[in-house]
Amino acid sequence: MKRFLCLLLLFGLYPVTWLYGQDELGSSFQLAISKKIVPGLTISLEEDLRLRENLGSVDRFSTTIDLSYRFCEYLKIGGAYNLINYNHPKKDWEVRHRYYFYATGALRFNRFTLSLRERFQSTYRVGVEETEKRANPKLYLRSRIELQYDIRKSGFEPFFSVELYNTLNDPQGNALDRVRYTGGTQYKLNKRHALQLFYRYISYADDEEASTHMIGLGYSFKF
């Protein structure tokens, strides 16, 4: 546990000191609970608070309820609803309704797990009109590939992933919108409790949008 706390301190503070003053720096704090209803079927609830502008302003807070079913060791499908309260930089707070469906295939070898997740996502912005240049709701296909490693007898499971955001209904033409790189680790305290720490870099296709660096900390509990 002491080793984990030292890692948490070093991994959390280093990006802040090194990235401050360069691109946009944000953070994410997540709290999740889950329960297996019947074998293979799991329901979960997650709260997420995000900061932006070098941690000086609230970006959003959101609530997600997710229902997933694992057919076998290699395949899981699911769907979720996400209620987002977004602090718009140029307007007041904006409510967003998001739902998504996903399928995840995983291949395990030795202590590695390689997974591919495809996710269809729809986000409706309350009070925002659809125009010739702006869709509402906005549709995405999010494709993520992830490699995870289970360190024997340590509780640590480091991971790295790359996620592509492709627009599906952009009036000006569909294309790759952004790429999200995430690296971090999960630490299992026991069978029910786990912590997660990660660093994320988001690169946007639009040159006018600043790249985003993010550090995140999460806690999950399984009933």
Tab-separated table of C-alpha atoms in Angstrom:
chain	number	residue	atom	x	y	z
A	1	MET	CA	0.000	0.000	0.000
A	2	LYS	CA	2.881	2.383	0.776
A	3	ARG	CA	4.380	1.693	-2.633
A	4	PHE	CA	1.056	2.487	-4.274
A	5	LEU	CA	0.733	5.796	-2.426
A	6	CYS	CA	4.239	6.784	-3.514
A	7	LEU	CA	3.392	5.905	-7.106
A	8	LEU	CA	0.137	7.849	-6.846
A	9	LEU	CA	1.982	10.935	-5.608
A	10	LEU	CA	4.724	10.833	-8.228
A	11	PHE	CA	2.430	9.963	-11.131
A	12	GLY	CA	-0.123	12.566	-10.128
A	13	LEU	CA	2.185	15.498	-9.457
A	14	TYR	CA	4.649	15.056	-12.304
A	15	PRO	CA	2.170	15.806	-15.130
A	16	VAL	CA	0.883	18.872	-13.241
A	17	THR	CA	4.308	20.439	-12.797
A	18	TRP	CA	5.564	19.543	-16.272
A	19	LEU	CA	2.438	20.342	-18.322
A	20	TYR	CA	1.271	23.481	-16.530
A	21	GLY	CA	1.460	26.486	-18.842
A	22	GLN	CA	1.683	24.431	-22.045
A	23	ASP	CA	-1.544	22.952	-23.485
A	24	GLU	CA	-4.832	22.729	-21.643
A	25	LEU	CA	-4.574	20.727	-18.404
A	26	GLY	CA	-7.625	19.064	-16.906
A	27	SER	CA	-8.533	16.361	-14.440
A	28	SER	CA	-11.184	13.721	-13.869
A	29	PHE	CA	-12.408	12.284	-10.560
A	30	GLN	CA	-14.607	9.200	-10.820
A	31	LEU	CA	-16.631	7.163	-8.350
A	32	ALA	CA	-18.272	3.929	-9.542
A	33	ILE	CA	-20.322	1.147	-7.975
A	34	SER	CA	-21.453	-2.046	-9.687
A	35	LYS	CA	-23.460	-5.163	-8.931
A	36	LYS	CA	-23.849	-8.450	-10.751
A	37	ILE	CA	-27.596	-9.079	-11.088
A	38	VAL	CA	-27.356	-12.584	-12.513
A	39	PRO	CA	-24.354	-14.435	-13.960
A	40	GLY	CA	-23.025	-12.331	-16.827
A	41	LEU	CA	-25.377	-9.359	-16.275
A	42	THR	CA	-23.965	-6.324	-14.438
A	43	ILE	CA	-25.403	-2.898	-13.629
A	44	SER	CA	-23.193	0.044	-12.636
A	45	LEU	CA	-23.509	3.674	-11.585
A	46	GLU	CA	-20.723	6.222	-12.061
A	47	GLU	CA	-20.243	9.854	-11.007
A	48	ASP	CA	-17.618	11.946	-12.799
A	49	LEU	CA	-16.311	15.431	-11.985
A	50	ARG	CA	-13.961	17.118	-14.461
A	51	LEU	CA	-11.875	20.268	-14.173
A	52	ARG	CA	-10.271	22.338	-16.945
A	53	GLU	CA	-8.245	25.537	-17.508
A	54	ASN	CA	-5.256	24.154	-15.602
A	55	LEU	CA	-7.555	22.828	-12.862
A	56	GLY	CA	-8.978	26.296	-12.206
A	57	SER	CA	-12.534	25.755	-13.459
A	58	VAL	CA	-15.216	23.052	-13.386
A	59	ASP	CA	-15.723	21.525	-16.837
A	60	ARG	CA	-18.633	19.172	-16.111
A	61	PHE	CA	-20.184	16.734	-13.714
A	62	SER	CA	-22.089	13.726	-14.944
A	63	THR	CA	-23.967	10.600	-13.909
A	64	THR	CA	-23.891	7.365	-15.901
A	65	ILE	CA	-25.948	4.205	-15.499
A	66	ASP	CA	-24.656	1.218	-17.459
A	67	LEU	CA	-26.030	-2.256	-18.112
A	68	SER	CA	-23.738	-4.886	-19.642
A	69	TYR	CA	-23.841	-8.591	-20.411
A	70	ARG	CA	-20.806	-10.848	-20.798
A	71	PHE	CA	-21.576	-13.711	-23.165
A	72	CYS	CA	-18.235	-15.389	-22.557
A	73	GLU	CA	-14.638	-14.585	-21.659
A	74	TYR	CA	-14.095	-12.983	-25.063
A	75	LEU	CA	-17.232	-10.898	-25.654
A	76	LYS	CA	-19.228	-8.296	-23.714
A	77	ILE	CA	-22.016	-5.980	-24.903
A	78	GLY	CA	-23.768	-3.141	-23.129
A	79	GLY	CA	-25.581	0.144	-23.169
A	80	ALA	CA	-25.667	3.245	-20.983
A	81	TYR	CA	-27.350	6.587	-20.340
A	82	ASN	CA	-25.205	9.569	-19.348
A	83	LEU	CA	-26.637	12.813	-17.914
A	84	ILE	CA	-24.090	15.618	-18.369
A	85	ASN	CA	-24.077	19.106	-16.850
A	86	TYR	CA	-21.520	20.996	-18.931
A	87	ASN	CA	-20.049	24.365	-18.005
A	88	HIS	CA	-19.971	26.028	-21.413
A	89	PRO	CA	-17.015	28.453	-21.747
A	90	LYS	CA	-19.095	31.076	-23.607
A	91	LYS	CA	-22.576	30.469	-22.174
A	92	ASP	CA	-24.260	29.230	-19.037
A	93	TRP	CA	-24.450	25.629	-17.874
A	94	GLU	CA	-25.698	23.266	-20.570
A	95	VAL	CA	-27.561	19.960	-20.038
A	96	ARG	CA	-26.679	17.075	-22.329
A	97	HIS	CA	-28.391	13.708	-22.697
A	98	ARG	CA	-26.113	10.956	-23.972
A	99	TYR	CA	-26.756	7.305	-24.653
A	100	TYR	CA	-24.475	4.716	-26.152
A	101	PHE	CA	-24.199	1.046	-27.046
A	102	TYR	CA	-20.977	-0.924	-27.214
A	103	ALA	CA	-19.397	-4.312	-27.842
A	104	THR	CA	-16.001	-5.353	-26.476
A	105	GLY	CA	-13.935	-8.288	-27.646
A	106	ALA	CA	-10.975	-9.425	-25.526
A	107	LEU	CA	-8.103	-11.843	-26.028
A	108	ARG	CA	-6.020	-13.012	-23.072
A	109	PHE	CA	-2.513	-14.435	-23.364
A	110	ASN	CA	-0.148	-15.070	-20.458
A	111	ARG	CA	-0.970	-12.141	-18.152
A	112	PHE	CA	-1.809	-9.705	-20.971
A	113	THR	CA	-5.294	-8.732	-22.136
A	114	LEU	CA	-5.803	-7.144	-25.563
A	115	SER	CA	-9.273	-5.703	-26.159
A	116	LEU	CA	-11.131	-3.861	-28.901
A	117	ARG	CA	-14.262	-1.865	-28.116
A	118	GLU	CA	-16.646	-0.329	-30.644
A	119	ARG	CA	-19.138	2.208	-29.288
A	120	PHE	CA	-22.017	4.047	-30.953
A	121	GLN	CA	-22.761	7.302	-29.131
A	122	SER	CA	-25.502	9.936	-29.403
A	123	THR	CA	-25.428	13.246	-27.482
A	124	TYR	CA	-28.345	15.678	-27.430
A	125	ARG	CA	-27.667	19.247	-26.212
A	126	VAL	CA	-30.708	20.857	-24.588
A	127	GLY	CA	-31.537	24.292	-26.013
A	128	VAL	CA	-29.144	24.005	-28.983
A	129	GLU	CA	-30.668	24.267	-32.439
A	130	GLU	CA	-29.560	22.101	-35.319
A	131	THR	CA	-28.154	24.099	-38.254
A	132	GLU	CA	-26.574	23.476	-41.651
A	133	LYS	CA	-23.177	23.340	-39.943
A	134	ARG	CA	-24.120	21.777	-36.592
A	135	ALA	CA	-25.875	18.501	-35.801
A	136	ASN	CA	-27.961	17.929	-32.695
A	137	PRO	CA	-27.858	15.205	-31.524
A	138	LYS	CA	-24.238	14.555	-32.459
A	139	LEU	CA	-23.383	10.972	-33.377
A	140	TYR	CA	-19.992	9.294	-32.968
A	141	LEU	CA	-18.386	5.936	-33.512
A	142	ARG	CA	-15.689	5.525	-30.858
A	143	SER	CA	-13.154	2.751	-31.467
A	144	ARG	CA	-10.717	1.852	-28.681
A	145	ILE	CA	-7.897	-0.658	-28.541
A	146	GLU	CA	-6.361	-1.383	-25.141
A	147	LEU	CA	-3.532	-3.489	-23.766
A	148	GLN	CA	-3.566	-4.409	-20.073
A	149	TYR	CA	-1.110	-6.392	-17.954
A	150	ASP	CA	-1.788	-8.129	-14.657
A	151	ILE	CA	1.349	-7.945	-12.494
A	152	ARG	CA	1.501	-11.151	-10.513
A	153	LYS	CA	0.726	-10.910	-6.777
A	154	SER	CA	0.868	-7.099	-6.743
A	155	GLY	CA	-2.683	-5.848	-7.290
A	156	PHE	CA	-1.444	-3.567	-10.100
A	157	GLU	CA	-2.861	-3.787	-13.624
A	158	PRO	CA	-1.189	-1.167	-15.856
A	159	PHE	CA	-2.869	-0.369	-19.177
A	160	PHE	CA	-2.520	1.728	-22.311
A	161	SER	CA	-5.225	2.544	-24.848
A	162	VAL	CA	-5.834	4.532	-28.031
A	163	GLU	CA	-9.353	5.701	-28.888
A	164	LEU	CA	-10.555	7.193	-32.191
A	165	TYR	CA	-13.609	9.474	-32.407
A	166	ASN	CA	-15.274	9.384	-35.834
A	167	THR	CA	-18.275	11.617	-36.552
A	168	LEU	CA	-21.340	9.961	-38.104
A	169	ASN	CA	-23.684	12.871	-38.885
A	170	ASP	CA	-21.540	15.978	-39.317
A	171	PRO	CA	-23.313	18.229	-41.876
A	172	GLN	CA	-19.905	19.342	-43.174
A	173	GLY	CA	-18.685	15.792	-43.720
A	174	ASN	CA	-17.780	12.879	-41.466
A	175	ALA	CA	-14.170	12.399	-40.456
A	176	LEU	CA	-11.845	11.602	-37.582
A	177	ASP	CA	-12.604	14.232	-34.935
A	178	ARG	CA	-10.073	13.414	-32.203
A	179	VAL	CA	-7.685	10.798	-30.849
A	180	ARG	CA	-7.434	9.976	-27.140
A	181	TYR	CA	-4.361	8.299	-25.633
A	182	THR	CA	-4.605	6.962	-22.076
A	183	GLY	CA	-2.021	5.275	-19.878
A	184	GLY	CA	-2.368	4.339	-16.242
A	185	THR	CA	-2.887	1.575	-13.749
A	186	GLN	CA	-5.598	-0.031	-11.687
A	187	TYR	CA	-4.784	-1.137	-8.160
A	188	LYS	CA	-7.015	-3.760	-6.575
A	189	LEU	CA	-7.247	-3.256	-2.837
A	190	ASN	CA	-9.271	-6.479	-2.588
A	191	LYS	CA	-11.999	-8.283	-4.528
A	192	ARG	CA	-14.479	-5.420	-4.022
A	193	HIS	CA	-12.422	-2.217	-3.894
A	194	ALA	CA	-10.111	-0.791	-6.574
A	195	LEU	CA	-8.358	2.486	-7.376
A	196	GLN	CA	-7.421	3.769	-10.809
A	197	LEU	CA	-4.886	6.407	-11.803
A	198	PHE	CA	-4.308	7.576	-15.374
A	199	TYR	CA	-2.817	10.215	-17.647
A	200	ARG	CA	-4.668	11.134	-20.854
A	201	TYR	CA	-3.717	13.142	-23.916
A	202	ILE	CA	-6.404	14.263	-26.379
A	203	SER	CA	-5.461	15.501	-29.841
A	204	TYR	CA	-8.118	17.263	-31.941
A	205	ALA	CA	-8.391	17.287	-35.721
A	206	ASP	CA	-9.393	20.964	-35.567
A	207	ASP	CA	-6.145	22.922	-35.314
A	208	GLU	CA	-7.965	25.739	-33.484
A	209	GLU	CA	-8.694	23.467	-30.500
A	210	ALA	CA	-5.839	23.136	-28.029
A	211	SER	CA	-4.646	19.643	-27.201
A	212	THR	CA	-5.736	18.497	-23.758
A	213	HIS	CA	-3.710	16.822	-21.047
A	214	MET	CA	-5.649	15.170	-18.237
A	215	ILE	CA	-4.858	13.358	-15.031
A	216	GLY	CA	-7.509	11.154	-13.493
A	217	LEU	CA	-8.234	9.335	-10.277
A	218	GLY	CA	-11.032	6.847	-9.739
A	219	TYR	CA	-12.466	4.531	-7.108
A	220	SER	CA	-14.751	1.566	-7.776
A	221	PHE	CA	-16.703	-0.763	-5.508
A	222	LYS	CA	-18.352	-4.079	-6.429
A	223	PHE	CA	-21.310	-5.323	-4.407
